[in-house]
Short mmCIF file of C-alpha atoms in Angstrom, two decimals:
data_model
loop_
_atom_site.label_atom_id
_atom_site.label_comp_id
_atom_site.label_asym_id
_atom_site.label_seq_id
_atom_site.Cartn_x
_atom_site.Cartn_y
_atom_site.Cartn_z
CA UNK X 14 82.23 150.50 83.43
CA UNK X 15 83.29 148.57 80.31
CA UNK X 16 87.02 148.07 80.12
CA UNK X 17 89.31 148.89 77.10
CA UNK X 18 92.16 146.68 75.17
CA UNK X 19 94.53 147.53 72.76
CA UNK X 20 95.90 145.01 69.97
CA UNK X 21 98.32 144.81 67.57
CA UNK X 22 98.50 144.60 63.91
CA UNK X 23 101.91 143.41 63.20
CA UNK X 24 101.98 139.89 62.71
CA UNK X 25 99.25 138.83 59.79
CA UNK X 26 98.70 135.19 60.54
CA UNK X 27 95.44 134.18 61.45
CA UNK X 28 96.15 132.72 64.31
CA UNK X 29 98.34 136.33 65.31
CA UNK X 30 95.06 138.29 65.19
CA UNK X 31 93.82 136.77 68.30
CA UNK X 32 94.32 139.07 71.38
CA UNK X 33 96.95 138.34 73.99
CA UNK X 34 94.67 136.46 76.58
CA UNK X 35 92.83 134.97 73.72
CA UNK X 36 92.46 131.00 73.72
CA UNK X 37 93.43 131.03 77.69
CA UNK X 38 90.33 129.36 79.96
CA UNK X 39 89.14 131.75 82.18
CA UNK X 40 89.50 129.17 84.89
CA UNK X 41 90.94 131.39 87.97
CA UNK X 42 87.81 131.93 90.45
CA UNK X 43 87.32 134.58 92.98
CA UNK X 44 88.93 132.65 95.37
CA UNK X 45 91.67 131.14 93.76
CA UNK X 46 92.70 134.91 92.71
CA UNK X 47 92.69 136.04 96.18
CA UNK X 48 94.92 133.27 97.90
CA UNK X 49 96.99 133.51 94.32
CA UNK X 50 97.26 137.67 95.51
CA UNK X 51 97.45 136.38 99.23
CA UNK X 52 100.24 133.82 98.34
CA UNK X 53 102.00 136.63 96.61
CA UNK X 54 102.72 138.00 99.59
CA UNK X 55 103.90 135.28 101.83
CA UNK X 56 107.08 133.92 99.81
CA UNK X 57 110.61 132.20 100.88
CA UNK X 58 112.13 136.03 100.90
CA UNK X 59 109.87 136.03 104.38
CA UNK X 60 110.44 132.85 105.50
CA UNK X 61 114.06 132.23 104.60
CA UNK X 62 115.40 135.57 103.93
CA UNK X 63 114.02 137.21 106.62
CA UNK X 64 116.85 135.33 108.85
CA UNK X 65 119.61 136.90 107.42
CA UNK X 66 118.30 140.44 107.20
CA UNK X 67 117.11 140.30 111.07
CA UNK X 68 120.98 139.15 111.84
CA UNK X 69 121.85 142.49 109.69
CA UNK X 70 119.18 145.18 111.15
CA UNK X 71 117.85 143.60 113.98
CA UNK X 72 114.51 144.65 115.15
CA UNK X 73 114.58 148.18 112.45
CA UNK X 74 113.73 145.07 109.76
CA UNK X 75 110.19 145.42 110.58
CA UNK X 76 109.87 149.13 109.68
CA UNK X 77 111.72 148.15 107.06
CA UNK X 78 108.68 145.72 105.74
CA UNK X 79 106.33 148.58 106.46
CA UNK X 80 108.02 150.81 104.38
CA UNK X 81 108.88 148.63 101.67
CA UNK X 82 105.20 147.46 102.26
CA UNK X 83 103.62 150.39 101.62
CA UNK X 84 105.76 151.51 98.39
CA UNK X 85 104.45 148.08 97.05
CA UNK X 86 100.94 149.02 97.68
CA UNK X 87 101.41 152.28 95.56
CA UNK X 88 102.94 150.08 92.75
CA UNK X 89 99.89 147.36 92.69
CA UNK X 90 97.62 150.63 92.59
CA UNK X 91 98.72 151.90 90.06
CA UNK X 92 98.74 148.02 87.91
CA UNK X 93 95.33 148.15 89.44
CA UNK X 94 94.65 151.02 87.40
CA UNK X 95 95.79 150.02 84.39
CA UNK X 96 94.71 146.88 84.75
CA UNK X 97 90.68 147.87 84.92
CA UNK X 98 91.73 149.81 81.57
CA UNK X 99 93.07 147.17 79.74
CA UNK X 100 93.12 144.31 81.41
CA UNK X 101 95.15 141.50 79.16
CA UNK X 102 97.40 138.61 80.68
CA UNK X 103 101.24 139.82 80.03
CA UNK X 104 99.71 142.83 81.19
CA UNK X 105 103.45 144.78 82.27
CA UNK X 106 104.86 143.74 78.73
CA UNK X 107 101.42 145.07 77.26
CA UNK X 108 101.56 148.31 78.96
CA UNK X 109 105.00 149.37 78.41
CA UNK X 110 104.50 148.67 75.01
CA UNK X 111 101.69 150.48 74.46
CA UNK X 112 103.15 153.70 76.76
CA UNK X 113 106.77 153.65 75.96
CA UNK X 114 107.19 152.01 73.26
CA UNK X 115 107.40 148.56 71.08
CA UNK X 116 111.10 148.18 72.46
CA UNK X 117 109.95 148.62 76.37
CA UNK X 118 107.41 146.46 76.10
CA UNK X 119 109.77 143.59 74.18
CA UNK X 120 112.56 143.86 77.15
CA UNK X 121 109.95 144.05 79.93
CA UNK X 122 108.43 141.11 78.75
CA UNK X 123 111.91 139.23 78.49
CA UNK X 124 113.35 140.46 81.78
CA UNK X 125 109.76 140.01 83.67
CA UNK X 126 110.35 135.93 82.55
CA UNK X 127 113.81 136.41 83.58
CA UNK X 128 113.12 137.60 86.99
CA UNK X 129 110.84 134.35 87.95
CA UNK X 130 113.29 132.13 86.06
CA UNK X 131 115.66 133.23 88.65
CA UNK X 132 113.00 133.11 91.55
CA UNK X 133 112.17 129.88 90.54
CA UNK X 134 115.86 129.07 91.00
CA UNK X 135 115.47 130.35 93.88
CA UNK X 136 112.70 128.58 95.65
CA UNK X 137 113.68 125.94 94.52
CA UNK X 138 116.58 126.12 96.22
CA UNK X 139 115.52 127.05 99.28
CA UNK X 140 112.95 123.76 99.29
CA UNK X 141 116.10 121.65 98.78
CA UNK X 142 117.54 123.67 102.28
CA UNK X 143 114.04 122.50 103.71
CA UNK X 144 114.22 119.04 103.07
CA UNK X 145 117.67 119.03 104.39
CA UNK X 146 116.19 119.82 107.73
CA UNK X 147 114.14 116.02 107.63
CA UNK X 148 116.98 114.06 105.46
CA UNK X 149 120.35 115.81 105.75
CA UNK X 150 121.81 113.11 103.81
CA UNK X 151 119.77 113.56 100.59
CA UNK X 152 122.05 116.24 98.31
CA UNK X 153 120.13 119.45 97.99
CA UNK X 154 120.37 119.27 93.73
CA UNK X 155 118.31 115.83 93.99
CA UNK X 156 115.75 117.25 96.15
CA UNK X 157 115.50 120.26 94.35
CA UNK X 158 115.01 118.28 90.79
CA UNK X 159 112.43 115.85 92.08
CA UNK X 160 110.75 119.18 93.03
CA UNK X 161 110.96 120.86 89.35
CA UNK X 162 109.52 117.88 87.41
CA UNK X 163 106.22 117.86 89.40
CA UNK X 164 105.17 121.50 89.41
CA UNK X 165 106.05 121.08 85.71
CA UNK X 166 103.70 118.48 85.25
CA UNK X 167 100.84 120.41 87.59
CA UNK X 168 101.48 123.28 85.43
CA UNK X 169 100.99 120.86 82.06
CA UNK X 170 97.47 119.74 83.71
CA UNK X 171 95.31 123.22 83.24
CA UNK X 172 95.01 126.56 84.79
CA UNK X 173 92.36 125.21 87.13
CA UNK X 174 95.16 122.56 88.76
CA UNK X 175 97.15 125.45 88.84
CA UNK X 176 94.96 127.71 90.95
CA UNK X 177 93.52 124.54 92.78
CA UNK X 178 96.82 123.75 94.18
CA UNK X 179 97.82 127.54 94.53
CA UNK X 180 94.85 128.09 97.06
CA UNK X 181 96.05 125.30 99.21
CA UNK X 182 99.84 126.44 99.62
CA UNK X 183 98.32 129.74 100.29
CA UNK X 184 95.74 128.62 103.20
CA UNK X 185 98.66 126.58 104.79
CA UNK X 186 100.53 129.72 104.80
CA UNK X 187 97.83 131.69 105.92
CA UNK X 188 96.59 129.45 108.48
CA UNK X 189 100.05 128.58 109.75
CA UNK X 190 101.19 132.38 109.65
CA UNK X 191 98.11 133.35 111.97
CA UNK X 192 98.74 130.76 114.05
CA UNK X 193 102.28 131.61 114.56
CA UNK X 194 101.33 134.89 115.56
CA UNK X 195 98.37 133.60 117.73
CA UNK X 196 101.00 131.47 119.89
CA UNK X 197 103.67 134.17 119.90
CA UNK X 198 101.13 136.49 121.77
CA UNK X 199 100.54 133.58 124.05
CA UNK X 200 103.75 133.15 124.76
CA UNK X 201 104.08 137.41 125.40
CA UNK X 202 100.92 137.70 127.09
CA UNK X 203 100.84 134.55 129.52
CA UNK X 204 104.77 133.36 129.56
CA UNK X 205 103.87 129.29 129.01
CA UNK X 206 106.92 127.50 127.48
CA UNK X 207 110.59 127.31 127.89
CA UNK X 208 110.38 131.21 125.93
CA UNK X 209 108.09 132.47 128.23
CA UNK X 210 110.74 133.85 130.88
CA UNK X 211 112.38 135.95 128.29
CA UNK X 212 109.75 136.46 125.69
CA UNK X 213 108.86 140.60 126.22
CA UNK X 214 107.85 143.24 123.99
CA UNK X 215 110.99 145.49 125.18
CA UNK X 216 113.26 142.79 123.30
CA UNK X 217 112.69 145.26 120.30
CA UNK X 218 114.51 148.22 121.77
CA UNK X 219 116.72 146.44 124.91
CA UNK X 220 119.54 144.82 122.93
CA UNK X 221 121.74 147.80 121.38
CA UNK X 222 118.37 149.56 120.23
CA UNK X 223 116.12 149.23 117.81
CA UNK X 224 118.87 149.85 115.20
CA UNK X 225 121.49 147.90 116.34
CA UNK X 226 123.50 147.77 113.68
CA UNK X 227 122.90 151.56 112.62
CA UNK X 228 120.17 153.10 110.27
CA UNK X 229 122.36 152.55 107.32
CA UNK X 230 123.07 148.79 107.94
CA UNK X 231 119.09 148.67 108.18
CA UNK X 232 118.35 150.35 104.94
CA UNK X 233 120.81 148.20 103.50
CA UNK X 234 118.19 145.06 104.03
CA UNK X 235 115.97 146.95 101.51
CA UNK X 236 117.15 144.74 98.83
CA UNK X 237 116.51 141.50 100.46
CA UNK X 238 113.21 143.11 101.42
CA UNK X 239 112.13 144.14 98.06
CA UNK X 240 112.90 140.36 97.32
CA UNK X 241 109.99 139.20 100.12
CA UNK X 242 107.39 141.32 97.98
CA UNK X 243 108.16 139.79 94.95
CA UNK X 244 105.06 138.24 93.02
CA UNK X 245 102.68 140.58 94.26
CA UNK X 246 102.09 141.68 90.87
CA UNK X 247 101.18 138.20 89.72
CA UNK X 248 97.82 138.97 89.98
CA UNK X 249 98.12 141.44 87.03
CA UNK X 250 99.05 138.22 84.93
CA UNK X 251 96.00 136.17 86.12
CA UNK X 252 93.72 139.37 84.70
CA UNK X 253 93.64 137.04 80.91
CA UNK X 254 92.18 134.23 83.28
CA UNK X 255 90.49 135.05 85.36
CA UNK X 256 86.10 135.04 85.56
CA UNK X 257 85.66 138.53 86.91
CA UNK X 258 88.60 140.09 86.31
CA UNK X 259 86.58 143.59 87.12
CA UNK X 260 85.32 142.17 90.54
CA UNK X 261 88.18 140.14 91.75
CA UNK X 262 91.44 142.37 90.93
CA UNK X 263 90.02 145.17 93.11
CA UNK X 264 89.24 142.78 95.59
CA UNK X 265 92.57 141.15 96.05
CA UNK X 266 94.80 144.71 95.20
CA UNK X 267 92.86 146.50 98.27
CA UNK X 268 93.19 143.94 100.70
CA UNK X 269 97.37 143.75 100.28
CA UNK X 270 98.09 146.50 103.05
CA UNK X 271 96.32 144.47 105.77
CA UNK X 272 97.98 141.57 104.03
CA UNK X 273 101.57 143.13 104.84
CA UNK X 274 100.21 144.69 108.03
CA UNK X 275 99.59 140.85 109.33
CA UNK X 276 101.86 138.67 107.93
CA UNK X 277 105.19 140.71 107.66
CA UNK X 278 105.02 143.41 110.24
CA UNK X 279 102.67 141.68 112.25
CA UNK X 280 104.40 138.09 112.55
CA UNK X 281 107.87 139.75 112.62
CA UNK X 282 107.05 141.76 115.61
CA UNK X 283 105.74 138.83 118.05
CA UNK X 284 108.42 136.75 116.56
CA UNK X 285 111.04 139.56 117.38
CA UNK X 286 109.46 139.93 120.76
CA UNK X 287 109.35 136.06 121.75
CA UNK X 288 112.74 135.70 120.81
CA UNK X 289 115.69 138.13 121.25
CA UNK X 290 117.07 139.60 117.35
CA UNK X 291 120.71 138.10 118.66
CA UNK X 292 119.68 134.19 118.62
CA UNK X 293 118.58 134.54 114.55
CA UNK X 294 121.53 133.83 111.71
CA UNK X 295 121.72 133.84 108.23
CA UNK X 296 120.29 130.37 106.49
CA UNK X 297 118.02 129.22 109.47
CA UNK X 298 114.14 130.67 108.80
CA UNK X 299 113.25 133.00 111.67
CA UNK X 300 109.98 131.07 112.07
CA UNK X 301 111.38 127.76 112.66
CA UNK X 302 114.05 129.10 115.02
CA UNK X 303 110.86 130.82 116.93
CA UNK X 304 109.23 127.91 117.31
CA UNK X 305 112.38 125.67 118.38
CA UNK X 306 112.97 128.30 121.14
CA UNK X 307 109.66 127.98 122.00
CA UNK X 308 109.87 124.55 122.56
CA UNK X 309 106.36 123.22 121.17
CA UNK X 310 106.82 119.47 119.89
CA UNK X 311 107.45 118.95 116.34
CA UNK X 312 106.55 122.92 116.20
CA UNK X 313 109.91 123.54 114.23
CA UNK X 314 108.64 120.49 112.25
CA UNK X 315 105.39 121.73 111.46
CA UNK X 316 107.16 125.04 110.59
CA UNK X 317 109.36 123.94 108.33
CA UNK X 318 106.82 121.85 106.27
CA UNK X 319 104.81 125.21 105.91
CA UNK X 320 108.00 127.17 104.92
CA UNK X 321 108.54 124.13 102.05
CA UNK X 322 105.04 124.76 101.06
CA UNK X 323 105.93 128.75 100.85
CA UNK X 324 108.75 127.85 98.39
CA UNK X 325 106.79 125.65 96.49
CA UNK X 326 104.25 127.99 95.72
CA UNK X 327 105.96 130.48 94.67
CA UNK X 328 107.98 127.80 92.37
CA UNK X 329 104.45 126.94 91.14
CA UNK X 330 103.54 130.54 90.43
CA UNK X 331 106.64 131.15 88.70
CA UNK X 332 106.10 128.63 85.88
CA UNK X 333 102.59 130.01 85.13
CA UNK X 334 103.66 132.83 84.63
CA UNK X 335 106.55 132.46 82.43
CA UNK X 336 104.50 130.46 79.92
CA UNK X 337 102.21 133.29 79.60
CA UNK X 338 104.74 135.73 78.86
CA UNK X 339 106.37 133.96 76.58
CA UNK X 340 103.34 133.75 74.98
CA UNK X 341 102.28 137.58 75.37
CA UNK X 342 105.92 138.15 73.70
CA UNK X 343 105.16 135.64 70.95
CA UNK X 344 101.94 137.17 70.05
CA UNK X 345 103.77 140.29 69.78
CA UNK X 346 106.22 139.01 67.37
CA UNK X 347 109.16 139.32 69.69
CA UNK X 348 109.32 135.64 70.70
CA UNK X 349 109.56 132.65 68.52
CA UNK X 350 106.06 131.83 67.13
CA UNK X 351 105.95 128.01 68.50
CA UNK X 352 105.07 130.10 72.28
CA UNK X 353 101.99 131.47 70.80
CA UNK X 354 100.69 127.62 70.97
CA UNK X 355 98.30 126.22 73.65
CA UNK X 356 98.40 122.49 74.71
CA UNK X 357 95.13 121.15 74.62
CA UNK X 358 94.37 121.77 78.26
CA UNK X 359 94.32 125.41 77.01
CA UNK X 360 98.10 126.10 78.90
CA UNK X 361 101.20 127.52 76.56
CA UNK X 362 103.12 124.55 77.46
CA UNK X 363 106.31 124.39 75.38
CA UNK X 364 106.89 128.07 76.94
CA UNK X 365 106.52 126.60 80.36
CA UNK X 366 108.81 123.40 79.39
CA UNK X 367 111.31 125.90 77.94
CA UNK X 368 111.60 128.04 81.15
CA UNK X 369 111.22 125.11 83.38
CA UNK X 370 114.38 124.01 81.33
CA UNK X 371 116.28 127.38 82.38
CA UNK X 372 114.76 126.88 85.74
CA UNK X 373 117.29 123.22 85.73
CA UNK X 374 120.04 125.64 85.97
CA UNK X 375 119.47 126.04 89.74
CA UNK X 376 119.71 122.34 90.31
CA UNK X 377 123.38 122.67 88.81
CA UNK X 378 123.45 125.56 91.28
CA UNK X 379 122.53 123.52 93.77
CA UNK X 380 125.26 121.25 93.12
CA UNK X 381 128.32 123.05 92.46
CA UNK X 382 127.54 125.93 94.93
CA UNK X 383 124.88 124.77 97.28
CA UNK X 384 125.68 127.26 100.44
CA UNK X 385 125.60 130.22 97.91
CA UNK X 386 123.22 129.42 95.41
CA UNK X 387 120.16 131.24 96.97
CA UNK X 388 122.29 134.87 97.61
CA UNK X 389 122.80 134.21 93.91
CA UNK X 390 119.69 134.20 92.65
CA UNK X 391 118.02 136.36 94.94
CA UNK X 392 119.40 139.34 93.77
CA UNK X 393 119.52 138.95 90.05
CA UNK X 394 115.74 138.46 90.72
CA UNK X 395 115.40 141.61 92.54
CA UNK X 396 117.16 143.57 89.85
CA UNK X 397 114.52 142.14 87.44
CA UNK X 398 111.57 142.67 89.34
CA UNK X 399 113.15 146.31 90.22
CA UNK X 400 112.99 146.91 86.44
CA UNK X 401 108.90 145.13 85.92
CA UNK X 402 108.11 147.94 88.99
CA UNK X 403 109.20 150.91 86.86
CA UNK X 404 107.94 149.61 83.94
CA UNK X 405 104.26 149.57 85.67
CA UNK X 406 104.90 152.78 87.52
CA UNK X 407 106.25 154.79 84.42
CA UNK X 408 103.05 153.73 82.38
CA UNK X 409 101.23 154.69 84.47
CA UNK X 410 102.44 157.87 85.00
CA UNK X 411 101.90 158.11 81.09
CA UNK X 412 98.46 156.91 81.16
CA UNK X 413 97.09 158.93 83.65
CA UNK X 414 98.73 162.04 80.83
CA UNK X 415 96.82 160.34 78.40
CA UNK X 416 93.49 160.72 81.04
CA UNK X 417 93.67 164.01 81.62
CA UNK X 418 94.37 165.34 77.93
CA UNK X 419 91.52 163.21 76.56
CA UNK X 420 93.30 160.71 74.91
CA UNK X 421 91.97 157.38 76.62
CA UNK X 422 89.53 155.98 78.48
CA UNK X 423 89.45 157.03 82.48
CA UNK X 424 89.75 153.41 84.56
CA UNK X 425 87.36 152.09 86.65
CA UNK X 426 89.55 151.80 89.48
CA UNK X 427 91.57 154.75 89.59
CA UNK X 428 94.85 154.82 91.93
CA UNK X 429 94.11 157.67 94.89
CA UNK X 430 96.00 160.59 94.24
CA UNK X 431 96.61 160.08 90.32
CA UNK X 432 100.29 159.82 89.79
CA UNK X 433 101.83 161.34 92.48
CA UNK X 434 102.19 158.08 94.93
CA UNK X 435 103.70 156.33 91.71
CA UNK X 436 106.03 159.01 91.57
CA UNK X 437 107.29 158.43 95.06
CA UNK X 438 107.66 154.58 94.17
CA UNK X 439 109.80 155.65 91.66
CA UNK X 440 112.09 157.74 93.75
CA UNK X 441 111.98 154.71 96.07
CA UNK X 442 113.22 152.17 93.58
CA UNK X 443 116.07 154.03 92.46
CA UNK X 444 116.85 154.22 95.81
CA UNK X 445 117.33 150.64 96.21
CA UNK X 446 119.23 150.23 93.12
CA UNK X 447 121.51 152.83 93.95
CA UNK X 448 121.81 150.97 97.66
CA UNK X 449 122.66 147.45 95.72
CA UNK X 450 125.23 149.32 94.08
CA UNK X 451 126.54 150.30 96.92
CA UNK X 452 127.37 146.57 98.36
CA UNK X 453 130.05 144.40 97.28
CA UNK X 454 128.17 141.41 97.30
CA UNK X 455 125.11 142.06 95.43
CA UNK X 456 126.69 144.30 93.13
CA UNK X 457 126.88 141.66 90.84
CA UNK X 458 123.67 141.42 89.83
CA UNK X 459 123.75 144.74 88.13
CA UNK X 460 126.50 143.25 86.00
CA UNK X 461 124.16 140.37 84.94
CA UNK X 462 121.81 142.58 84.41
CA UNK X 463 123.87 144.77 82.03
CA UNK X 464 124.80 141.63 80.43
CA UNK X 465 121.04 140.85 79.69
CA UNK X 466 120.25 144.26 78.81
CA UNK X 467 123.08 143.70 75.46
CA UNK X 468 121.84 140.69 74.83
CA UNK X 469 118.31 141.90 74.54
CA UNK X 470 119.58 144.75 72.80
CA UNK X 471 121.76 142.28 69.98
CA UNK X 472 118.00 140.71 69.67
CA UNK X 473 115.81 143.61 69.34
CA UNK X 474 118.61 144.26 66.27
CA UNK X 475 118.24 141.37 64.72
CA UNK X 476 114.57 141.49 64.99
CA UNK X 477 114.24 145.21 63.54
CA UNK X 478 116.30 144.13 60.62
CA UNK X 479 113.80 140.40 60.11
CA UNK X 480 110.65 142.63 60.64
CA UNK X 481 110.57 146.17 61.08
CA UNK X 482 107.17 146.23 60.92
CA UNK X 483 106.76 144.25 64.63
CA UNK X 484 109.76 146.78 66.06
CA UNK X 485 107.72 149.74 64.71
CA UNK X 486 105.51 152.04 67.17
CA UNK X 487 101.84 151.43 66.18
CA UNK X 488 98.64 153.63 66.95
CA UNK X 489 96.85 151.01 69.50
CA UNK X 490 92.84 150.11 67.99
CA UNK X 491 90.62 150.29 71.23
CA UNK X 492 88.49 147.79 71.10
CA UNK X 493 85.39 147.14 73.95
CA UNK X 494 85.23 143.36 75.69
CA UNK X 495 83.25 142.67 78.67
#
């Protein structure tokens, strides 16, 4: 089926006329979009996080993945959807300015860069806590800069470098997260090393339950959880680049519940089972603990390198795509022009240098607050990519309206049960927002976000008054490509 795009009329430079993913080489192959989706996946909120929430819900954190798992497979359906219908790079920002509105679109686009500012902040952070593990001595803010200037420059190369070095951190994952899991059944089924006396599939239920802590400290993780699955909906940014986009997104969208199935709910379960809930704590990755418990030589070594990797990638990913939606918002007319610019290797680089500057503020993080830098971050992030998830839910919603009364264009790839899984992913969302709320210490990321939201709003102001014509609501011009 041939796919549709929309694009704008409001800015009248040539150079303005070009669509969104215009100018971008489609350089991302089949592969490199699956480990990208794969990678997606598998991030630091796993690896790190996952510590902290296991000392909060003990072994009830693994339903709590499979539920949080399977609302994120209703949300990349329904991107999936919309994607096959339009399938542009910026694509969240496109699509909630083409459903809701020129405004939705313009503080989608901001807060989507926002949220992997902040993750990047994040990651890098918790690669500076890696380190720390080989060289204690070296300060976590000098380990975490040394860190930002590379990816920059792999990001400054081309998109192929990119997705060249994104398939590798996402096979070590992979490889090392099956293999975890591979030597945790061992361990279970035939009892070899200093675990195997204890290791038992009844250490889910035989130490105060399987909701030790109570079904409301467990729901309570959601928010950290919701973290893990951020990135997922990279992918929908890679649809501008990549060769097939009407081969490979299906591909990589459909395989995400076995995805989840293996790596969270699968690895936390034999890792739960190996070793009792009550030996995990906050700041320590589950995986290395595992594997020190376990006793395998230079296993927690090994471990920790692939965790590093895990953080890395997802730093990597984040500066991709925060160049292209600065770009997406330039084209737009809701971002300085100068983003709109491609280097010569075909990359919008002075959008990635600029967020890779905002990115810096983490390394101050790292330095004036190192031990709470990463709760910091975290959560802001999560508000953000709360917000992206409506955004892509809500459109689609109004799409499929738009389907069924004629309007537009059915997709190729249509999400199974039209709207009424995205309307339970909805529910879910609020739900979680109402549940950070609720605690003290994330809390405060609503208030950031609040913040943001005025400061957007003092923009969009200044903007309508510059050029009303780019804040005004404008018939879309369906176009074919493909």
């Amino acid at each position: 089926m041939t796919s549709e795009k929309v694009t704008g009329t409001a800015v009248t430079d040539t150079a303005a006329t070009d669509t969104p993913e215009e100018g971008y080489e489609r350089g991302l192959g089949s592969r490199q979009v699956q480990m990208i989706a794969i990678g997606g996946a598998i991030g630091v909120g796993l690896f790190l996080g996952a510590g902290a929430n296991i000392a909060k819900a003990g072994p009830s954190l693994i339903l709590m993945y499979a539920l949080a798992g399977a609302i994120v497979f209703f949300i990349m359906r329904a991107l999936g959807e919309l994607l096959l219908y339009r399938p542009v790079s910026g694509s969240f920002a496109e699509y909630s300015r083409e459903f809701l509105g020129p405004f939705f679109g313009y503080f989608t686009g901001w807060t989507y860069w926002l949220m992997w500012v902040v993750t990047g902040m994040a990651e890098l952070t918790a690669a500076a806590i890696y380190v720390n593990y080989w060289f204690p001595a070296v300060p976590q803010w000098v380990t975490a800069l040394v860190f930002l200037v590379i990816l920059f420059g792999v990001n400054l190369i081309s998109v192929k470098l990119f997705g060249e070095l994104e398939f590798w951190f996402s096979m070590v994952k992979v490889t090392a997260l099956i293999g975890m899991i591979v030597i945790g059944l061992g361990v279970l089924t035939f009892g070899f090393s200093s675990a195997g006396d204890t290791a038992a599939v009844s250490n889910l239920w035989e130490f105060d339950g399987f909701f030790p802590k109570g079904v409301g400290s467990s729901l309570m993780t959601l928010q950290g959880v919701m973290f893990a699955y951020l990135a997922v909906e990279l992918v929908g940014v890679t649809a501008g680049e990549s060769e097939n986009p009407e081969k490979t997104l299906p591909k990589a969208i459909n395989t995400l519940p076995w995805r989840i199935a293996l790596f969270y709910v699968g690895a936390l379960t034999v890792i739960l089972c190996v070793v009792k809930w009550t030996e995990f704590a906050p700041g320590v990755s589950p995986f290395v603990e595992a594997f020190a418990k376990i006793g395998i030589p230079a296993g927690a070594g090994i471990v920790n390198f692939v965790v590093l990797t895990a953080a890395l990638s997802s730093c990597n990913s984040g500066m991709y795509s925060t160049g292209r939606m600065l770009r997406n918002l330039a084209d737009s007319g809701e971002a300085p022009a100068v983003f709109r610019k491609l280097s010569s290797t075909k990359t919008p680089a002075f959008g990635i240098a600029v967020s890779v500057a905002f990115m810096g503020i983490g390394v101050v993080l790292n330095y004036v607050v190192p031990e709470k830098a990463f709760g910091y971050v975290t959560s802001v992030a999560t508000a953000a990519g709360i917000w992206t998830w409506l955004m892509i839910l809500i459109s689609h919603v109004l799409y499929r309206r738009a389907v069924v009364a004629g309007r537009l264009p059915a997709s190729s790839f249509p999400a199974p049960g039209g709207s009424a899984f995205s309307w339970v992913a909805i529910a879910f969302l609020l739900f979680v927002t109402c549940l950070i709320a609720y605690d003290a210490d994330s809390r405060v990321c609503l208030y950031v976000m609040a913040g943001w939201a005025a400061a957007l709003g003092i923009g969009w102001a200044i903007l309508k008054g510059r050029n009303p014509e780019v804040t005004a609501r404008r018939e879309p011009e369906l176009e074919k490509i493909g």
